[in-house]
Amino acid sequence: MTEPQLNAIVEAVLASLPAQPMPPAACPLIPVESSARHVHLTKQAVEKLFGPGAALTKKRALSQPGEFLSEQRVKLVTPAGELGLVAVLGPVRNAVQVEISATDACALGIDAPIRLSGNLGGAADVALVGPAGVFETPGSVIVARAHVHMTPADARKYNVSDGDTLRVRVNSARAVAFEHVIARVSDKFALAMHIDFDEANACALAAGDMGTLMLNAECFMLNERCVSDEKLITEERAKSMIAQGKLVLRKGTIITPAARDVFTQAKTAIEFI
């Protein structure tokens, strides 16, 4: 029997079981991603910057469903400075939004407020420069607040509501607990925490690092012994978990043979509670 066939059987069995709420003491692990400076453009801005009839060209998909990194790049320009080769994300939106770090804001000589995506109240001004022209974008520049994308199912599992303020410990080489992280819940999202480059550098974030969602005081005491409540660990999931060192899983967690091989080769210790 192949690994995909085994996974399908296990997932079918799990799906037939009654849903079990997550124990209050559990400390779920979530993927953490760093977000480099980037811009979201309107159709009008795309044509102004890249020429009449221009459209964004997809380079690769991003973790959030439907979003992608485009082949296009722009320059950010202010009277005090400029930043080149800034990524353009797609698809196009109804408003131009420029997301940078606080360090970038200093380089541009602007005061960009910390805001959630879509909230441009008090946003700073910048000009975008492309190969076909310049597009002035007053009130478009923000420093994105750290946030966690969740599906409604994730939110129910963790007893979290859209807009809640969370505490997340990033389990990296220089582990840091981030306060005032905002939960963003939508059926259009995939579970992931997003931080900017300043925050990623502060915690020495590396590919595959995970964050612990600190739901209660028990999570603080667990610290390095962060409990995963996943019911099934596949080979691909195992590859993303080995950077954590020691894993603590709930009794009854199913680990596929290929996933066990990953843990064995990485010498990752597993404890069941």
Short mmCIF file of C-alpha atoms in Angstrom, two decimals:
data_model
loop_
_atom_site.label_atom_id
_atom_site.label_comp_id
_atom_site.label_asym_id
_atom_site.label_seq_id
_atom_site.Cartn_x
_atom_site.Cartn_y
_atom_site.Cartn_z
CA MET A 1 0.00 0.00 0.00
CA THR A 2 1.35 3.40 -0.93
CA GLU A 3 1.71 6.36 1.46
CA PRO A 4 -1.10 8.39 -0.25
CA GLN A 5 -3.44 5.38 -0.05
CA LEU A 6 -2.66 4.89 3.64
CA ASN A 7 -3.18 8.60 4.33
CA ALA A 8 -6.55 8.50 2.56
CA ILE A 9 -7.72 5.54 4.64
CA VAL A 10 -6.59 7.13 7.92
CA GLU A 11 -8.20 10.47 7.04
CA ALA A 12 -11.47 8.71 6.15
CA VAL A 13 -11.49 6.93 9.52
CA LEU A 14 -10.73 10.16 11.39
CA ALA A 15 -13.44 12.01 9.50
CA SER A 16 -15.99 9.40 10.62
CA LEU A 17 -15.21 9.98 14.29
CA PRO A 18 -17.17 12.56 16.29
CA ALA A 19 -15.43 15.94 16.52
CA GLN A 20 -13.53 16.37 19.75
CA PRO A 21 -12.91 19.86 21.14
CA MET A 22 -9.29 20.70 21.83
CA PRO A 23 -8.36 20.30 25.51
CA PRO A 24 -7.94 23.71 27.19
CA ALA A 25 -4.33 22.94 28.10
CA ALA A 26 -3.25 22.20 24.54
CA CYS A 27 -0.71 24.47 22.86
CA PRO A 28 -1.32 24.22 19.12
CA LEU A 29 1.55 24.70 16.69
CA ILE A 30 1.07 26.92 13.64
CA PRO A 31 3.29 27.71 10.64
CA VAL A 32 5.12 31.05 10.81
CA GLU A 33 6.01 32.98 7.64
CA SER A 34 7.94 36.20 7.14
CA SER A 35 6.50 38.77 4.77
CA ALA A 36 8.98 40.88 2.81
CA ARG A 37 8.11 44.41 1.66
CA HIS A 38 5.49 44.26 -1.06
CA VAL A 39 2.67 46.11 -2.76
CA HIS A 40 -0.89 45.29 -3.73
CA LEU A 41 -2.08 47.15 -6.84
CA THR A 42 -5.32 48.13 -8.52
CA LYS A 43 -5.89 47.41 -12.21
CA GLN A 44 -5.40 51.13 -12.90
CA ALA A 45 -2.06 51.12 -11.09
CA VAL A 46 -0.87 48.01 -12.97
CA GLU A 47 -1.53 49.66 -16.32
CA LYS A 48 0.06 52.95 -15.25
CA LEU A 49 3.21 51.22 -14.01
CA PHE A 50 3.58 48.47 -16.64
CA GLY A 51 1.73 49.80 -19.66
CA PRO A 52 -1.79 49.83 -21.16
CA GLY A 53 -3.41 46.41 -21.03
CA ALA A 54 -0.75 45.03 -18.69
CA ALA A 55 -1.69 42.31 -16.20
CA LEU A 56 0.19 40.73 -13.31
CA THR A 57 2.15 37.63 -14.30
CA LYS A 58 2.13 34.82 -11.73
CA LYS A 59 5.56 33.64 -10.60
CA ARG A 60 4.51 31.33 -7.76
CA ALA A 61 1.57 30.74 -5.45
CA LEU A 62 1.63 31.98 -1.85
CA SER A 63 0.37 30.13 1.22
CA GLN A 64 -2.93 32.01 1.30
CA PRO A 65 -5.37 30.56 -1.25
CA GLY A 66 -5.60 32.52 -4.49
CA GLU A 67 -2.71 34.89 -3.72
CA PHE A 68 0.53 34.87 -5.71
CA LEU A 69 3.89 36.53 -6.15
CA SER A 70 4.07 38.19 -9.55
CA GLU A 71 7.01 38.55 -11.91
CA GLN A 72 6.68 42.36 -11.73
CA ARG A 73 8.67 44.67 -9.46
CA VAL A 74 8.35 48.36 -8.58
CA LYS A 75 10.42 51.03 -6.88
CA LEU A 76 9.17 52.96 -3.82
CA VAL A 77 10.19 56.62 -3.88
CA THR A 78 9.81 59.46 -1.37
CA PRO A 79 11.59 62.82 -1.08
CA ALA A 80 13.91 61.21 1.50
CA GLY A 81 14.78 57.88 -0.11
CA GLU A 82 13.87 54.94 -2.29
CA LEU A 83 13.64 51.14 -2.24
CA GLY A 84 13.95 49.14 -5.45
CA LEU A 85 12.84 45.73 -6.66
CA VAL A 86 9.80 45.65 -4.38
CA ALA A 87 7.58 42.60 -4.91
CA VAL A 88 4.10 42.96 -6.39
CA LEU A 89 1.49 40.50 -5.12
CA GLY A 90 -1.65 39.46 -6.93
CA PRO A 91 -4.44 39.39 -7.71
CA VAL A 92 -5.31 43.07 -8.13
CA ARG A 93 -7.29 44.77 -5.36
CA ASN A 94 -9.69 47.67 -5.02
CA ALA A 95 -7.07 49.87 -3.35
CA VAL A 96 -3.29 50.22 -3.53
CA GLN A 97 -1.59 49.04 -0.33
CA VAL A 98 2.14 49.11 0.39
CA GLU A 99 3.43 46.93 3.25
CA ILE A 100 6.92 47.59 4.59
CA SER A 101 8.88 47.14 7.82
CA ALA A 102 9.66 49.88 10.34
CA THR A 103 13.28 49.75 9.10
CA ASP A 104 12.07 50.35 5.55
CA ALA A 105 9.99 53.29 6.77
CA CYS A 106 13.13 54.87 8.27
CA ALA A 107 14.99 54.39 4.98
CA LEU A 108 12.16 56.16 3.15
CA GLY A 109 11.89 58.91 5.77
CA ILE A 110 8.19 58.31 6.39
CA ASP A 111 6.05 57.55 9.44
CA ALA A 112 4.11 54.42 8.48
CA PRO A 113 1.55 53.30 11.08
CA ILE A 114 1.16 49.71 12.28
CA ARG A 115 -2.10 48.49 10.78
CA LEU A 116 -3.89 45.34 9.74
CA SER A 117 -4.16 44.81 6.00
CA GLY A 118 -7.07 46.80 4.63
CA ASN A 119 -6.89 49.49 7.33
CA LEU A 120 -5.20 52.49 5.70
CA GLY A 121 -6.19 55.06 8.28
CA GLY A 122 -3.25 57.45 8.69
CA ALA A 123 -1.18 55.51 6.13
CA ALA A 124 1.90 57.23 4.70
CA ASP A 125 2.46 58.49 1.16
CA VAL A 126 4.80 57.09 -1.49
CA ALA A 127 5.25 57.11 -5.25
CA LEU A 128 5.50 53.84 -7.15
CA VAL A 129 7.81 53.71 -10.16
CA GLY A 130 7.51 51.04 -12.84
CA PRO A 131 9.00 50.56 -16.30
CA ALA A 132 6.08 52.40 -17.94
CA GLY A 133 5.38 55.22 -15.51
CA VAL A 134 4.91 56.63 -12.02
CA PHE A 135 1.84 56.13 -9.84
CA GLU A 136 1.30 58.43 -6.86
CA THR A 137 -0.22 56.58 -3.89
CA PRO A 138 -1.09 58.94 -1.01
CA GLY A 139 -2.26 57.18 2.16
CA SER A 140 -1.13 53.69 1.12
CA VAL A 141 1.91 52.70 3.22
CA ILE A 142 1.59 50.67 6.44
CA VAL A 143 3.69 48.42 8.65
CA ALA A 144 1.61 45.24 8.81
CA ARG A 145 0.61 44.14 12.31
CA ALA A 146 1.56 40.56 13.14
CA HIS A 147 -1.46 38.34 12.55
CA VAL A 148 -2.61 34.75 12.28
CA HIS A 149 -4.76 33.63 9.35
CA MET A 150 -7.29 30.97 10.35
CA THR A 151 -10.16 29.11 8.79
CA PRO A 152 -13.47 29.06 10.72
CA ALA A 153 -12.69 25.43 11.59
CA ASP A 154 -9.33 26.46 13.09
CA ALA A 155 -11.03 29.23 15.06
CA ARG A 156 -13.60 26.84 16.50
CA LYS A 157 -10.92 24.32 17.38
CA TYR A 158 -8.86 26.90 19.26
CA ASN A 159 -11.87 28.81 20.63
CA VAL A 160 -10.72 31.99 18.89
CA SER A 161 -12.83 34.70 17.21
CA ASP A 162 -11.96 37.06 14.38
CA GLY A 163 -10.16 40.10 15.77
CA ASP A 164 -9.03 38.41 19.00
CA THR A 165 -5.62 39.40 20.35
CA LEU A 166 -3.31 36.39 20.66
CA ARG A 167 0.09 35.58 22.12
CA VAL A 168 2.34 33.42 19.92
CA ARG A 169 5.75 32.03 20.81
CA VAL A 170 7.92 31.51 17.74
CA ASN A 171 10.04 28.40 18.34
CA SER A 172 13.13 29.50 16.45
CA ALA A 173 16.85 29.72 17.18
CA ARG A 174 16.13 32.92 19.15
CA ALA A 175 12.65 32.11 20.44
CA VAL A 176 10.46 35.17 20.92
CA ALA A 177 6.90 35.50 22.22
CA PHE A 178 4.90 38.00 20.17
CA GLU A 179 2.14 39.93 21.94
CA HIS A 180 -0.95 41.59 20.42
CA VAL A 181 -1.08 39.24 17.42
CA ILE A 182 -4.45 39.59 15.71
CA ALA A 183 -6.59 36.62 14.68
CA ARG A 184 -8.00 36.92 11.16
CA VAL A 185 -10.69 34.34 10.45
CA SER A 186 -12.10 33.57 7.00
CA ASP A 187 -12.97 30.56 4.89
CA LYS A 188 -10.63 32.11 2.30
CA PHE A 189 -7.58 31.73 4.56
CA ALA A 190 -5.11 28.96 5.41
CA LEU A 191 -3.59 28.61 8.88
CA ALA A 192 -0.38 30.67 9.14
CA MET A 193 1.14 33.45 11.22
CA HIS A 194 2.63 36.37 9.27
CA ILE A 195 5.36 38.64 10.61
CA ASP A 196 7.50 41.22 8.82
CA PHE A 197 11.27 41.09 8.22
CA ASP A 198 12.13 43.13 11.32
CA GLU A 199 10.20 40.66 13.47
CA ALA A 200 11.62 37.66 11.58
CA ASN A 201 15.18 38.91 12.11
CA ALA A 202 14.50 39.52 15.81
CA CYS A 203 13.65 35.85 16.33
CA ALA A 204 16.06 34.44 13.70
CA LEU A 205 13.17 32.82 11.88
CA ALA A 206 14.15 29.93 9.60
CA ALA A 207 12.16 27.91 7.08
CA GLY A 208 9.98 25.36 8.86
CA ASP A 209 9.94 27.14 12.24
CA MET A 210 6.61 26.90 14.00
CA GLY A 211 4.80 29.10 16.48
CA THR A 212 3.00 28.02 19.63
CA LEU A 213 -0.42 29.57 20.12
CA MET A 214 -0.40 30.46 23.82
CA LEU A 215 -4.02 29.96 24.78
CA ASN A 216 -3.72 29.92 28.56
CA ALA A 217 -1.32 29.82 31.51
CA GLU A 218 -0.67 26.11 30.96
CA CYS A 219 0.98 26.97 27.67
CA PHE A 220 3.48 29.23 29.40
CA MET A 221 4.48 26.40 31.74
CA LEU A 222 4.88 23.93 28.89
CA ASN A 223 7.36 26.25 27.19
CA GLU A 224 9.71 23.93 25.28
CA ARG A 225 7.26 21.01 25.65
CA CYS A 226 4.70 22.39 23.23
CA VAL A 227 1.87 19.96 22.61
CA SER A 228 0.60 19.27 19.10
CA ASP A 229 -3.05 18.21 18.82
CA GLU A 230 -2.81 16.92 15.27
CA LYS A 231 -4.48 13.56 14.80
CA LEU A 232 -2.44 12.50 11.77
CA ILE A 233 1.23 13.13 11.00
CA THR A 234 2.13 12.52 7.35
CA GLU A 235 5.58 12.51 5.76
CA GLU A 236 5.25 16.12 4.53
CA ARG A 237 3.99 17.29 7.94
CA ALA A 238 6.87 15.48 9.65
CA LYS A 239 9.40 17.33 7.48
CA SER A 240 8.02 20.65 8.71
CA MET A 241 8.11 19.53 12.37
CA ILE A 242 11.65 18.15 12.71
CA ALA A 243 13.16 21.61 13.29
CA GLN A 244 11.39 21.74 16.66
CA GLY A 245 13.72 19.18 18.23
CA LYS A 246 11.58 17.26 20.71
CA LEU A 247 7.90 16.77 19.87
CA VAL A 248 5.07 16.27 22.35
CA LEU A 249 2.02 14.58 20.84
CA ARG A 250 -1.32 13.47 22.22
CA LYS A 251 -1.78 9.74 22.81
CA GLY A 252 -3.57 8.24 19.85
CA THR A 253 -1.86 10.45 17.27
CA ILE A 254 -1.36 8.45 14.07
CA ILE A 255 2.13 8.70 12.54
CA THR A 256 2.49 7.17 9.08
CA PRO A 257 5.47 4.88 8.44
CA ALA A 258 7.07 7.43 6.12
CA ALA A 259 6.67 10.13 8.78
CA ARG A 260 8.33 7.86 11.35
CA ASP A 261 11.26 7.42 8.96
CA VAL A 262 11.60 11.21 8.76
CA PHE A 263 11.68 11.53 12.54
CA THR A 264 14.14 8.63 12.89
CA GLN A 265 16.55 10.04 10.31
CA ALA A 266 16.38 13.49 11.93
CA LYS A 267 16.84 11.93 15.39
CA THR A 268 13.71 13.76 16.57
CA ALA A 269 12.50 12.56 19.96
CA ILE A 270 8.75 12.10 20.42
CA GLU A 271 6.88 12.12 23.72
CA PHE A 272 3.23 11.13 24.05
CA ILE A 273 1.03 12.58 26.79
#
